[in-house]
Amino acid sequence: MGEAFIIDAVRTPRGKGKKETGALSGIHPQELLAQCLNALRDRNGIDPRDVEDVVAGCVMATGEQGACIARMSVLAAGWPHDATGVTLNRFCGSGQQAVNFAAMGVMAGQQDLVIGGGVESMSRCPMGADGAGLDGHNPHLTELHPLVPQGISADLIATLEGFSREDCDRFAARSQERAAIAQKEGRFDRSLVPVRDRSGKIVLERDEHPRAGTTAESLGKLPASFEGMGAYVPKGDTRSFDARAKERYPQISGVRHVHHAGNSSGIVDGASAVLLASPAYAKAHGLRPRARIVATATAGDEPVIMLTAPVPATKRCLAKAGMTMKDIDLVEINEAFAAIPLKVMRDLGMDPERVNVNGGAIALGHPLGATGGMLIGTVLDELERRDLGIGLVTMCIGGGMGITTIVERIR
């Protein structure tokens, strides 16, 4: 098998995912991804006609994000018609899967220059905009797997694992503290692409979701977000969502609701793009690789609890790479909810001082289809800043899936 080099990685700042008040809410999602594509072109001097495909993750691929937003973004960027685009949906892991698929094409020898990444404008296409619900409105699927919303799944994990509200709030406060330091020290600057409007005016050049000064004490005053949802009985059922969870996990006396807006991932807008090349193409065109893809993996787990699969995905990825956690210098775990990284770190014996060292989605936000590409760029930037070698990125995914990627710097 051949190698896939990471030549560069860029992202937009994350804008608050609020219609009209979020800084990026006035920018069409095609334009967000298009600006990332053009940043890769300009920073690396590539000919867009050589880009064999743009693979983009997008979870709510409907409305303004429909019509194959990957291809539409290529066209919106003003690129020649030669570059194609394909849009995929692996829920929250879509952007990371897009990078992995792009790498696979290069490693298989079928492509030489590919871009992977993603986009999500949550202010314009909010969660649920596709109307699919939890199960695509398939009663048979609900009989097989009484699915619950992700917030209930996160609270179920906390209940089973014994993570308290205080545990989750402490983790969230640390995410905010680390993100504040990272912003102050410019640790995100290498990857950041300022977003401009059609007139060329900069509308956002730094992440606007973090709340510097957040403490565990201030988070403790926020009401639990999913308690009411847990008591809700969906149409056509006699069980509440909490009852569904207890039916699948009868060892609990009930679901303890510990997650809220402050210890869950922020709703934001943003886009990411990662440029991958074969060694032969990079050498022929004078492109200096920053890293290589070592291994990728996905794995599934029980779909009611839903968010635990980063553990088996990471184990599988490490085995493919012939590595253990002792070989990994830095880790990025998507902070969908505080309980997820807490469980992943515990189960895999990760050192918290090497995980999400610049904060995570609780502070910075989680633009669904874009996040995976962002995390790959983030871990690479920090490996370079610290002069370290190997990074691992993992995410929990709806439907009971997980995804992991291991990258190694080329020095």
CSV table of C-alpha atoms in Angstrom, one decimal:
chain,number,residue,atom,x,y,z
A,1,MET,CA,0.0,0.0,0.0
A,2,GLY,CA,1.2,3.5,-0.8
A,3,GLU,CA,1.4,6.5,1.5
A,4,ALA,CA,-0.9,9.5,1.8
A,5,PHE,CA,0.8,12.8,2.8
A,6,ILE,CA,-1.0,15.6,4.5
A,7,ILE,CA,0.3,18.7,2.7
A,8,ASP,CA,-1.8,21.3,4.6
A,9,ALA,CA,-4.9,21.7,6.6
A,10,VAL,CA,-7.1,24.8,7.0
A,11,ARG,CA,-10.4,25.8,8.7
A,12,THR,CA,-12.6,28.7,9.1
A,13,PRO,CA,-13.1,30.1,12.6
A,14,ARG,CA,-16.2,28.7,14.3
A,15,GLY,CA,-19.0,31.2,14.3
A,16,LYS,CA,-21.9,30.9,16.8
A,17,GLY,CA,-24.7,28.9,15.2
A,18,LYS,CA,-27.4,31.5,15.7
A,19,LYS,CA,-29.4,32.9,12.9
A,20,GLU,CA,-28.6,36.6,12.2
A,21,THR,CA,-26.5,37.0,15.4
A,22,GLY,CA,-23.7,34.5,14.6
A,23,ALA,CA,-20.9,36.1,12.6
A,24,LEU,CA,-21.0,33.4,9.9
A,25,SER,CA,-24.8,33.1,9.7
A,26,GLY,CA,-24.9,35.5,6.7
A,27,ILE,CA,-22.4,33.5,4.7
A,28,HIS,CA,-23.7,30.7,2.5
A,29,PRO,CA,-22.3,27.3,3.5
A,30,GLN,CA,-20.9,26.8,0.0
A,31,GLU,CA,-18.9,29.9,0.4
A,32,LEU,CA,-17.4,28.7,3.8
A,33,LEU,CA,-16.0,25.6,2.1
A,34,ALA,CA,-15.0,27.4,-1.0
A,35,GLN,CA,-12.9,29.8,1.0
A,36,CYS,CA,-11.1,26.9,2.6
A,37,LEU,CA,-10.5,25.4,-0.9
A,38,ASN,CA,-9.0,28.6,-2.2
A,39,ALA,CA,-6.8,29.0,0.9
A,40,LEU,CA,-5.3,25.6,0.2
A,41,ARG,CA,-4.7,26.6,-3.4
A,42,ASP,CA,-3.1,29.9,-2.5
A,43,ARG,CA,-1.0,28.6,0.4
A,44,ASN,CA,0.4,25.7,-1.5
A,45,GLY,CA,0.4,26.9,-5.1
A,46,ILE,CA,-1.5,23.9,-6.4
A,47,ASP,CA,-3.3,23.8,-9.7
A,48,PRO,CA,-7.0,23.1,-9.0
A,49,ARG,CA,-7.2,21.1,-12.2
A,50,ASP,CA,-4.9,18.5,-10.5
A,51,VAL,CA,-7.3,18.0,-7.6
A,52,GLU,CA,-9.0,14.7,-8.5
A,53,ASP,CA,-11.8,15.0,-6.0
A,54,VAL,CA,-13.1,17.1,-3.1
A,55,VAL,CA,-14.7,14.8,-0.4
A,56,ALA,CA,-16.8,16.8,2.0
A,57,GLY,CA,-18.7,15.8,5.1
A,58,CYS,CA,-22.1,17.4,5.7
A,59,VAL,CA,-24.7,16.1,8.1
A,60,MET,CA,-27.7,18.2,7.2
A,61,ALA,CA,-27.3,17.9,3.5
A,62,THR,CA,-30.6,19.6,2.7
A,63,GLY,CA,-31.7,23.1,1.6
A,64,GLU,CA,-28.7,25.4,1.2
A,65,GLN,CA,-26.4,22.4,2.1
A,66,GLY,CA,-28.0,20.1,-0.4
A,67,ALA,CA,-27.3,19.6,-4.1
A,68,CYS,CA,-23.9,17.9,-3.3
A,69,ILE,CA,-22.3,20.8,-1.5
A,70,ALA,CA,-18.8,19.5,-2.2
A,71,ARG,CA,-19.2,20.0,-6.0
A,72,MET,CA,-21.2,23.2,-5.5
A,73,SER,CA,-18.4,24.6,-3.3
A,74,VAL,CA,-15.8,23.7,-6.0
A,75,LEU,CA,-17.8,25.7,-8.4
A,76,ALA,CA,-18.4,28.5,-6.0
A,77,ALA,CA,-14.7,28.8,-5.4
A,78,GLY,CA,-14.3,29.6,-9.1
A,79,TRP,CA,-12.3,26.5,-9.8
A,80,PRO,CA,-12.0,24.9,-13.3
A,81,HIS,CA,-14.7,22.3,-14.0
A,82,ASP,CA,-12.1,19.5,-13.8
A,83,ALA,CA,-12.2,19.1,-10.0
A,84,THR,CA,-15.1,17.0,-8.9
A,85,GLY,CA,-16.8,16.8,-5.5
A,86,VAL,CA,-18.7,14.2,-3.4
A,87,THR,CA,-20.7,14.7,-0.2
A,88,LEU,CA,-21.0,12.1,2.5
A,89,ASN,CA,-22.8,11.7,5.8
A,90,ARG,CA,-21.4,9.7,8.7
A,91,PHE,CA,-23.2,12.0,11.2
A,92,CYS,CA,-20.7,13.8,13.4
A,93,GLY,CA,-17.8,11.8,12.0
A,94,SER,CA,-18.4,13.0,8.4
A,95,GLY,CA,-15.5,15.4,8.1
A,96,GLN,CA,-13.0,12.9,9.5
A,97,GLN,CA,-14.4,10.2,7.3
A,98,ALA,CA,-14.0,12.5,4.3
A,99,VAL,CA,-10.3,13.0,5.1
A,100,ASN,CA,-10.0,9.2,5.6
A,101,PHE,CA,-11.7,8.4,2.3
A,102,ALA,CA,-9.5,11.0,0.5
A,103,ALA,CA,-6.4,9.3,2.1
A,104,MET,CA,-7.6,5.9,1.0
A,105,GLY,CA,-7.8,7.0,-2.6
A,106,VAL,CA,-4.2,8.2,-2.5
A,107,MET,CA,-2.9,5.2,-0.5
A,108,ALA,CA,-4.6,2.8,-3.0
A,109,GLY,CA,-2.8,4.5,-5.9
A,110,GLN,CA,-6.0,5.6,-7.6
A,111,GLN,CA,-5.5,9.3,-6.9
A,112,ASP,CA,-2.6,11.7,-6.5
A,113,LEU,CA,-4.1,14.9,-5.1
A,114,VAL,CA,-7.4,15.0,-3.1
A,115,ILE,CA,-9.0,17.2,-0.6
A,116,GLY,CA,-11.0,16.0,2.4
A,117,GLY,CA,-13.0,18.0,4.9
A,118,GLY,CA,-16.5,19.3,5.5
A,119,VAL,CA,-18.9,22.1,6.2
A,120,GLU,CA,-21.9,22.7,8.4
A,121,SER,CA,-23.8,26.0,8.8
A,122,MET,CA,-25.9,25.1,11.9
A,123,SER,CA,-27.4,28.6,11.9
A,124,ARG,CA,-28.9,28.0,8.4
A,125,CYS,CA,-29.5,24.3,8.5
A,126,PRO,CA,-30.0,23.3,12.1
A,127,MET,CA,-30.0,19.8,13.5
A,128,GLY,CA,-33.1,18.0,12.4
A,129,ALA,CA,-33.5,20.1,9.2
A,130,ASP,CA,-33.5,17.0,7.1
A,131,GLY,CA,-36.7,15.7,8.8
A,132,ALA,CA,-35.3,12.2,9.3
A,133,GLY,CA,-35.8,12.1,13.1
A,134,LEU,CA,-33.9,9.4,15.1
A,135,ASP,CA,-34.6,6.5,12.8
A,136,GLY,CA,-35.8,7.7,9.4
A,137,HIS,CA,-39.4,7.1,10.6
A,138,ASN,CA,-39.1,3.4,10.4
A,139,PRO,CA,-41.2,1.7,13.1
A,140,HIS,CA,-39.5,-1.7,12.5
A,141,LEU,CA,-36.1,-0.1,13.3
A,142,THR,CA,-37.6,1.3,16.5
A,143,GLU,CA,-38.8,-2.1,17.5
A,144,LEU,CA,-35.3,-3.5,17.0
A,145,HIS,CA,-33.4,-0.5,18.6
A,146,PRO,CA,-35.4,1.9,20.8
A,147,LEU,CA,-33.2,4.8,19.9
A,148,VAL,CA,-33.0,8.0,22.0
A,149,PRO,CA,-31.6,11.5,21.4
A,150,GLN,CA,-27.9,11.9,21.8
A,151,GLY,CA,-28.3,14.0,25.0
A,152,ILE,CA,-30.1,11.1,26.6
A,153,SER,CA,-27.3,8.7,25.4
A,154,ALA,CA,-24.7,11.0,27.0
A,155,ASP,CA,-26.6,11.1,30.3
A,156,LEU,CA,-26.9,7.3,30.1
A,157,ILE,CA,-23.1,7.0,29.7
A,158,ALA,CA,-22.6,9.2,32.7
A,159,THR,CA,-25.1,7.2,34.7
A,160,LEU,CA,-23.5,3.8,33.9
A,161,GLU,CA,-19.9,5.1,34.3
A,162,GLY,CA,-20.6,7.0,37.5
A,163,PHE,CA,-19.6,10.4,36.2
A,164,SER,CA,-21.2,13.1,38.3
A,165,ARG,CA,-22.4,16.5,37.3
A,166,GLU,CA,-19.3,17.9,39.0
A,167,ASP,CA,-17.0,15.6,37.0
A,168,CYS,CA,-18.6,16.8,33.7
A,169,ASP,CA,-18.5,20.5,34.8
A,170,ARG,CA,-14.8,20.3,35.8
A,171,PHE,CA,-14.0,18.8,32.4
A,172,ALA,CA,-16.0,21.5,30.6
A,173,ALA,CA,-14.3,24.3,32.6
A,174,ARG,CA,-10.9,22.9,31.7
A,175,SER,CA,-11.9,22.8,28.0
A,176,GLN,CA,-12.7,26.5,28.2
A,177,GLU,CA,-9.5,27.4,30.1
A,178,ARG,CA,-7.3,25.5,27.6
A,179,ALA,CA,-9.1,27.1,24.6
A,180,ALA,CA,-8.7,30.6,26.1
A,181,ILE,CA,-4.9,30.0,26.5
A,182,ALA,CA,-4.7,28.6,22.9
A,183,GLN,CA,-6.5,31.6,21.5
A,184,LYS,CA,-4.3,34.1,23.5
A,185,GLU,CA,-1.1,32.4,22.4
A,186,GLY,CA,-2.2,32.1,18.7
A,187,ARG,CA,-2.0,28.3,18.7
A,188,PHE,CA,-4.8,28.0,16.1
A,189,ASP,CA,-3.5,30.7,13.8
A,190,ARG,CA,-1.7,28.5,11.3
A,191,SER,CA,-4.9,26.7,10.2
A,192,LEU,CA,-7.3,29.6,10.5
A,193,VAL,CA,-8.7,31.2,7.3
A,194,PRO,CA,-10.5,34.5,7.9
A,195,VAL,CA,-14.0,34.4,6.4
A,196,ARG,CA,-14.9,37.2,4.1
A,197,ASP,CA,-18.2,38.4,2.7
A,198,ARG,CA,-18.7,39.0,-1.0
A,199,SER,CA,-17.2,42.5,-0.8
A,200,GLY,CA,-14.0,41.0,0.6
A,201,LYS,CA,-14.6,42.4,4.1
A,202,ILE,CA,-13.5,40.0,7.0
A,203,VAL,CA,-16.6,38.9,9.0
A,204,LEU,CA,-14.8,36.5,11.4
A,205,GLU,CA,-11.1,35.7,12.0
A,206,ARG,CA,-11.2,33.9,15.4
A,207,ASP,CA,-13.5,31.4,17.0
A,208,GLU,CA,-16.4,33.2,18.7
A,209,HIS,CA,-17.9,30.5,20.8
A,210,PRO,CA,-15.4,30.2,23.7
A,211,ARG,CA,-16.4,31.7,27.0
A,212,ALA,CA,-13.2,32.7,28.7
A,213,GLY,CA,-13.4,32.8,32.5
A,214,THR,CA,-15.9,29.9,32.7
A,215,THR,CA,-15.6,27.9,35.9
A,216,ALA,CA,-17.0,24.7,37.2
A,217,GLU,CA,-18.9,26.8,39.8
A,218,SER,CA,-20.6,28.9,37.1
A,219,LEU,CA,-21.4,25.9,35.1
A,220,GLY,CA,-23.0,24.3,38.2
A,221,LYS,CA,-25.8,26.9,38.0
A,222,LEU,CA,-27.0,25.8,34.6
A,223,PRO,CA,-30.1,23.6,34.4
A,224,ALA,CA,-29.8,20.1,33.0
A,225,SER,CA,-30.7,20.2,29.3
A,226,PHE,CA,-32.2,16.7,28.7
A,227,GLU,CA,-34.3,16.0,31.8
A,228,GLY,CA,-37.5,17.1,30.1
A,229,MET,CA,-36.6,15.3,26.9
A,230,GLY,CA,-36.0,12.1,28.9
A,231,ALA,CA,-39.6,12.3,30.2
A,232,TYR,CA,-41.0,12.8,26.7
A,233,VAL,CA,-43.0,9.9,25.2
A,234,PRO,CA,-42.6,10.0,21.4
A,235,LYS,CA,-45.7,9.6,19.2
A,236,GLY,CA,-46.6,5.9,18.6
A,237,ASP,CA,-44.8,4.7,21.7
A,238,THR,CA,-45.8,4.2,25.4
A,239,ARG,CA,-42.3,4.7,26.7
A,240,SER,CA,-40.4,7.9,27.5
A,241,PHE,CA,-36.9,8.2,26.2
A,242,ASP,CA,-35.6,7.6,29.7
A,243,ALA,CA,-37.7,4.4,29.8
A,244,ARG,CA,-36.3,3.3,26.5
A,245,ALA,CA,-32.8,3.7,27.9
A,246,LYS,CA,-33.6,1.8,31.1
A,247,GLU,CA,-35.3,-1.0,29.1
A,248,ARG,CA,-32.0,-1.5,27.2
A,249,TYR,CA,-29.9,-1.0,30.4
A,250,PRO,CA,-32.0,-2.4,33.2
A,251,GLN,CA,-29.1,-2.3,35.7
A,252,ILE,CA,-29.7,1.4,36.2
A,253,SER,CA,-32.5,2.7,38.5
A,254,GLY,CA,-32.9,5.7,36.2
A,255,VAL,CA,-31.0,8.1,34.0
A,256,ARG,CA,-29.2,10.9,35.8
A,257,HIS,CA,-29.3,14.0,33.7
A,258,VAL,CA,-25.9,15.7,34.1
A,259,HIS,CA,-25.4,17.4,30.8
A,260,HIS,CA,-26.3,20.9,29.9
A,261,ALA,CA,-25.4,23.7,27.4
A,262,GLY,CA,-22.1,24.4,29.2
A,263,ASN,CA,-20.7,20.8,29.3
A,264,SER,CA,-21.9,19.8,25.8
A,265,SER,CA,-20.6,20.8,22.4
A,266,GLY,CA,-21.4,24.3,21.1
A,267,ILE,CA,-23.7,24.8,18.1
A,268,VAL,CA,-21.6,26.6,15.5
A,269,ASP,CA,-20.9,27.3,11.8
A,270,GLY,CA,-17.7,26.4,10.0
A,271,ALA,CA,-15.8,24.5,7.3
A,272,SER,CA,-12.5,22.6,7.0
A,273,ALA,CA,-10.3,21.2,4.3
A,274,VAL,CA,-7.2,18.9,4.3
A,275,LEU,CA,-4.9,18.6,1.3
A,276,LEU,CA,-3.6,15.1,0.7
A,277,ALA,CA,-1.1,14.0,-1.9
A,278,SER,CA,0.9,10.9,-3.0
A,279,PRO,CA,4.6,11.1,-2.4
A,280,ALA,CA,5.3,11.1,-6.1
A,281,TYR,CA,3.0,14.0,-6.7
A,282,ALA,CA,4.4,16.0,-3.8
A,283,LYS,CA,8.0,15.4,-5.0
A,284,ALA,CA,7.2,16.3,-8.6
A,285,HIS,CA,5.5,19.6,-7.6
A,286,GLY,CA,7.7,20.7,-4.8
A,287,LEU,CA,5.1,20.2,-2.0
A,288,ARG,CA,6.5,19.8,1.4
A,289,PRO,CA,4.5,17.2,3.4
A,290,ARG,CA,3.6,17.9,7.0
A,291,ALA,CA,2.5,14.4,8.0
A,292,ARG,CA,1.3,11.1,6.7
A,293,ILE,CA,-1.8,9.1,7.5
A,294,VAL,CA,-0.7,6.0,9.5
A,295,ALA,CA,-4.0,4.2,9.9
A,296,THR,CA,-7.8,4.8,10.0
A,297,ALA,CA,-10.6,2.8,11.4
A,298,THR,CA,-14.3,2.8,12.2
A,299,ALA,CA,-16.2,0.6,14.7
A,300,GLY,CA,-19.8,0.2,15.8
A,301,ASP,CA,-21.3,-0.2,19.3
A,302,GLU,CA,-24.7,-0.6,20.9
A,303,PRO,CA,-26.9,2.1,19.2
A,304,VAL,CA,-29.1,3.2,22.2
A,305,ILE,CA,-26.1,4.2,24.3
A,306,MET,CA,-24.7,5.3,20.9
A,307,LEU,CA,-21.6,7.4,21.8
A,308,THR,CA,-19.2,4.8,23.2
A,309,ALA,CA,-17.7,3.5,19.9
A,310,PRO,CA,-14.5,5.7,19.9
A,311,VAL,CA,-13.1,3.1,22.2
A,312,PRO,CA,-13.4,0.1,19.9
A,313,ALA,CA,-12.5,2.3,16.9
A,314,THR,CA,-9.3,3.5,18.6
A,315,LYS,CA,-8.4,0.0,19.6
A,316,ARG,CA,-8.9,-1.2,16.0
A,317,CYS,CA,-6.9,1.8,14.6
A,318,LEU,CA,-4.0,1.2,17.0
A,319,ALA,CA,-3.9,-2.5,16.1
A,320,LYS,CA,-3.8,-1.6,12.4
A,321,ALA,CA,-0.9,0.8,13.1
A,322,GLY,CA,0.9,-1.7,15.3
A,323,MET,CA,0.9,0.8,18.1
A,324,THR,CA,-0.4,1.2,21.7
A,325,MET,CA,-1.4,4.4,23.4
A,326,LYS,CA,2.1,4.7,24.7
A,327,ASP,CA,3.1,5.5,21.1
A,328,ILE,CA,0.7,8.4,20.9
A,329,ASP,CA,1.9,11.9,21.7
A,330,LEU,CA,-1.3,13.9,21.5
A,331,VAL,CA,-5.0,13.0,21.2
A,332,GLU,CA,-8.0,14.9,20.0
A,333,ILE,CA,-11.4,13.5,21.2
A,334,ASN,CA,-14.4,15.3,20.0
A,335,GLU,CA,-16.2,16.8,23.1
A,336,ALA,CA,-19.7,16.1,22.0
A,337,PHE,CA,-20.6,15.8,25.6
A,338,ALA,CA,-18.3,15.8,28.6
A,339,ALA,CA,-19.0,12.1,29.5
A,340,ILE,CA,-17.6,10.9,26.1
A,341,PRO,CA,-14.0,12.0,26.5
A,342,LEU,CA,-14.1,11.1,30.2
A,343,LYS,CA,-15.1,7.5,29.2
A,344,VAL,CA,-12.6,7.2,26.3
A,345,MET,CA,-9.7,8.4,28.5
A,346,ARG,CA,-10.6,6.0,31.3
A,347,ASP,CA,-11.2,3.0,29.0
A,348,LEU,CA,-8.0,3.5,27.0
A,349,GLY,CA,-5.7,4.7,29.8
A,350,MET,CA,-5.1,8.0,28.2
A,351,ASP,CA,-3.1,10.7,29.9
A,352,PRO,CA,-5.5,13.7,30.3
A,353,GLU,CA,-2.5,16.1,29.9
A,354,ARG,CA,-2.1,14.8,26.3
A,355,VAL,CA,-5.8,15.0,25.4
A,356,ASN,CA,-7.5,18.1,23.9
A,357,VAL,CA,-4.6,20.3,25.1
A,358,ASN,CA,-6.1,23.3,23.4
A,359,GLY,CA,-9.7,22.7,24.5
A,360,GLY,CA,-12.4,21.1,22.5
A,361,ALA,CA,-15.9,21.3,21.1
A,362,ILE,CA,-17.4,22.3,24.5
A,363,ALA,CA,-15.4,25.5,24.3
A,364,LEU,CA,-14.9,25.9,20.6
A,365,GLY,CA,-18.1,24.4,19.1
A,366,HIS,CA,-18.9,21.4,16.9
A,367,PRO,CA,-19.9,22.2,13.3
A,368,LEU,CA,-20.9,18.6,12.7
A,369,GLY,CA,-19.6,17.8,9.2
A,370,ALA,CA,-16.6,20.1,9.5
A,371,THR,CA,-15.3,19.0,12.9
A,372,GLY,CA,-13.2,16.0,11.9
A,373,GLY,CA,-11.1,17.9,9.4
A,374,MET,CA,-10.7,20.6,12.0
A,375,LEU,CA,-9.4,18.2,14.6
A,376,ILE,CA,-6.9,16.7,12.2
A,377,GLY,CA,-5.5,20.1,11.5
A,378,THR,CA,-5.5,21.0,15.2
A,379,VAL,CA,-3.6,17.9,16.3
A,380,LEU,CA,-1.0,18.5,13.5
A,381,ASP,CA,-0.5,22.1,14.4
A,382,GLU,CA,0.1,21.2,18.0
A,383,LEU,CA,2.4,18.3,17.2
A,384,GLU,CA,4.5,20.8,15.3
A,385,ARG,CA,4.4,23.4,18.0
A,386,ARG,CA,5.6,20.9,20.6
A,387,ASP,CA,8.0,19.1,18.2
A,388,LEU,CA,6.2,15.8,18.8
A,389,GLY,CA,5.6,13.0,16.4
A,390,ILE,CA,2.3,11.1,16.5
A,391,GLY,CA,-1.3,12.2,16.9
A,392,LEU,CA,-4.6,10.4,17.2
A,393,VAL,CA,-8.1,11.9,16.5
A,394,THR,CA,-11.3,10.1,17.4
A,395,MET,CA,-15.0,11.0,17.4
A,396,CYS,CA,-18.2,9.5,18.6
A,397,ILE,CA,-20.9,9.2,16.0
A,398,GLY,CA,-24.7,8.9,15.9
A,399,GLY,CA,-26.2,5.4,15.5
A,400,GLY,CA,-23.5,3.9,17.7
A,401,MET,CA,-20.4,4.4,15.6
A,402,GLY,CA,-16.8,5.7,16.2
A,403,ILE,CA,-14.0,6.8,14.0
A,404,THR,CA,-10.2,7.2,14.6
A,405,THR,CA,-7.3,8.4,12.5
A,406,ILE,CA,-3.6,8.3,13.4
A,407,VAL,CA,-1.2,10.8,11.8
A,408,GLU,CA,2.6,11.0,12.0
A,409,ARG,CA,4.6,14.1,11.4
A,410,ILE,CA,7.2,14.2,8.6
A,411,ARG,CA,10.1,16.2,9.9
